Amino acid sequence: MENCVFCKIIAGEIPSSKVYEDEDMLVFRDINPQAKVHCLCVPKSHFATLAEMDEAQAELVKKCMIKIPEIASSLGLDGGYRLIVNQGKDAGQTVHHLHIHILGGQDMGEKML
Ligand code: AMP
């Protein structure tokens, strides 16, 4: 997708701090981390939100969710981690290519906001 920063990262046109990659997803460190460890798991198909997702894209998201525990373990997140998937304006979504935030490396407490 033209002008999508995550599509450009997937295509290698913009550099990223890559943590994991396979044919379905790319995981890289967030440029503006909100926790000691903050990565983004990005399916390699452009769609903005779950509401726009088709069946094939849902399969990619499923593969991301299956792979994330292994990635979290490789990042040393043995004490746990938080996943966030912002959807639209009120959630503060700024990049309109679905992505799963992986946050951890510290005690984030019980409050979500
Ligand atoms: P969201 O607010 O859920 O859309 O999150 C988008 C995230 O992408 C933010 O946490 C940004 O810091 C992150 N981000 C934007 N551009 C880049 C980039 N070039 N490399 C890594 N992370 C990025």
PDB file of N, CA and C and ligand atoms in Angstrom, residues 5-6 9 14 28-32 38 40 86 92-95 99 101, ligand 1:
ATOM      1  N   VAL A   5       3.614   3.447   6.190  1.00  0.00           N
ATOM      2  CA  VAL A   5       4.954   3.310   6.762  1.00  0.00           C
ATOM      3  C   VAL A   5       5.279   1.847   7.066  1.00  0.00           C
ATOM      4  N   PHE A   6       4.300   1.071   7.510  1.00  0.00           N
ATOM      5  CA  PHE A   6       4.589  -0.328   7.835  1.00  0.00           C
ATOM      6  C   PHE A   6       4.784  -1.158   6.568  1.00  0.00           C
ATOM      7  N   ILE A   9       8.287  -0.507   5.677  1.00  0.00           N
ATOM      8  CA  ILE A   9       9.212  -1.263   6.536  1.00  0.00           C
ATOM      9  C   ILE A   9       9.260  -2.720   6.081  1.00  0.00           C
ATOM     10  N   ILE A  14      12.153   1.342   4.438  1.00  0.00           N
ATOM     11  CA  ILE A  14      12.431   2.119   5.650  1.00  0.00           C
ATOM     12  C   ILE A  14      13.085   1.144   6.634  1.00  0.00           C
ATOM     13  N   PHE A  28       9.175  -5.806  14.863  1.00  0.00           N
ATOM     14  CA  PHE A  28      10.297  -4.868  15.034  1.00  0.00           C
ATOM     15  C   PHE A  28      10.037  -3.991  16.246  1.00  0.00           C
ATOM     16  N   ARG A  29      11.108  -3.341  16.716  1.00  0.00           N
ATOM     17  CA  ARG A  29      10.996  -2.494  17.904  1.00  0.00           C
ATOM     18  C   ARG A  29      10.314  -1.171  17.550  1.00  0.00           C
ATOM     19  N   ASP A  30       9.416  -0.734  18.447  1.00  0.00           N
ATOM     20  CA  ASP A  30       8.731   0.545  18.256  1.00  0.00           C
ATOM     21  C   ASP A  30       9.754   1.684  18.350  1.00  0.00           C
ATOM     22  N   ILE A  31       9.617   2.649  17.444  1.00  0.00           N
ATOM     23  CA  ILE A  31      10.562   3.766  17.390  1.00  0.00           C
ATOM     24  C   ILE A  31      10.404   4.689  18.602  1.00  0.00           C
ATOM     25  N   ASN A  32       9.254   4.622  19.258  1.00  0.00           N
ATOM     26  CA  ASN A  32       8.957   5.490  20.408  1.00  0.00           C
ATOM     27  C   ASN A  32       8.427   4.627  21.559  1.00  0.00           C
ATOM     28  N   HIS A  38       9.176  -2.771  23.800  1.00  0.00           N
ATOM     29  CA  HIS A  38       7.977  -2.394  23.039  1.00  0.00           C
ATOM     30  C   HIS A  38       8.233  -2.741  21.576  1.00  0.00           C
ATOM     31  N   LEU A  40       6.351  -4.218  17.743  1.00  0.00           N
ATOM     32  CA  LEU A  40       5.133  -4.250  16.948  1.00  0.00           C
ATOM     33  C   LEU A  40       5.153  -5.502  16.090  1.00  0.00           C
ATOM     34  N   ASN A  86      -4.719  -1.142  18.699  1.00  0.00           N
ATOM     35  CA  ASN A  86      -5.529   0.065  18.601  1.00  0.00           C
ATOM     36  C   ASN A  86      -6.385   0.032  17.333  1.00  0.00           C
ATOM     37  N   GLY A  92      -6.582   6.058  19.361  1.00  0.00           N
ATOM     38  CA  GLY A  92      -5.305   6.721  19.079  1.00  0.00           C
ATOM     39  C   GLY A  92      -4.490   6.027  18.009  1.00  0.00           C
ATOM     40  N   GLN A  93      -5.148   5.250  17.154  1.00  0.00           N
ATOM     41  CA  GLN A  93      -4.403   4.561  16.089  1.00  0.00           C
ATOM     42  C   GLN A  93      -3.812   5.596  15.129  1.00  0.00           C
ATOM     43  N   THR A  94      -2.507   5.530  14.954  1.00  0.00           N
ATOM     44  CA  THR A  94      -1.825   6.492  14.086  1.00  0.00           C
ATOM     45  C   THR A  94      -1.308   5.863  12.804  1.00  0.00           C
ATOM     46  N   VAL A  95      -1.055   4.569  12.826  1.00  0.00           N
ATOM     47  CA  VAL A  95      -0.603   3.874  11.613  1.00  0.00           C
ATOM     48  C   VAL A  95      -1.720   2.920  11.197  1.00  0.00           C
ATOM     49  N   HIS A  99      -1.606  -3.719  13.537  1.00  0.00           N
ATOM     50  CA  HIS A  99      -0.401  -4.149  14.234  1.00  0.00           C
ATOM     51  C   HIS A  99      -0.733  -4.443  15.687  1.00  0.00           C
ATOM     52  N   HIS A 101       0.782  -4.332  19.363  1.00  0.00           N
ATOM     53  CA  HIS A 101       1.848  -3.865  20.257  1.00  0.00           C
ATOM     54  C   HIS A 101       2.165  -4.977  21.252  1.00  0.00           C
TER      55      HIS A 101
HETATM   56  P1  AMP B   1      -0.735   3.038  16.857  1.00  0.00           P
HETATM   57  O1  AMP B   1      -0.897   4.277  17.669  1.00  0.00           O
HETATM   58  O2  AMP B   1      -1.382   1.838  17.511  1.00  0.00           O
HETATM   59  O3  AMP B   1      -1.159   3.223  15.422  1.00  0.00           O
HETATM   60  O4  AMP B   1       0.811   2.710  16.894  1.00  0.00           O
HETATM   61  C1  AMP B   1       1.707   3.049  15.903  1.00  0.00           C
HETATM   62  C2  AMP B   1       3.073   2.835  16.476  1.00  0.00           C
HETATM   63  O5  AMP B   1       4.003   2.811  15.415  1.00  0.00           O
HETATM   64  C3  AMP B   1       3.530   3.911  17.432  1.00  0.00           C
HETATM   65  O6  AMP B   1       3.814   3.331  18.710  1.00  0.00           O
HETATM   66  C4  AMP B   1       4.771   4.497  16.771  1.00  0.00           C
HETATM   67  O7  AMP B   1       5.778   4.848  17.694  1.00  0.00           O
HETATM   68  C5  AMP B   1       5.201   3.343  15.879  1.00  0.00           C
HETATM   69  N1  AMP B   1       5.974   3.728  14.696  1.00  0.00           N
HETATM   70  C6  AMP B   1       5.669   4.662  13.768  1.00  0.00           C
HETATM   71  N2  AMP B   1       6.614   4.720  12.827  1.00  0.00           N
HETATM   72  C7  AMP B   1       7.537   3.776  13.152  1.00  0.00           C
HETATM   73  C8  AMP B   1       8.769   3.341  12.570  1.00  0.00           C
HETATM   74  N3  AMP B   1       9.253   3.889  11.438  1.00  0.00           N
HETATM   75  N4  AMP B   1       9.460   2.355  13.190  1.00  0.00           N
HETATM   76  C9  AMP B   1       8.998   1.805  14.330  1.00  0.00           C
HETATM   77  N5  AMP B   1       7.844   2.169  14.926  1.00  0.00           N
HETATM   78  C10 AMP B   1       7.125   3.138  14.350  1.00  0.00           C
END
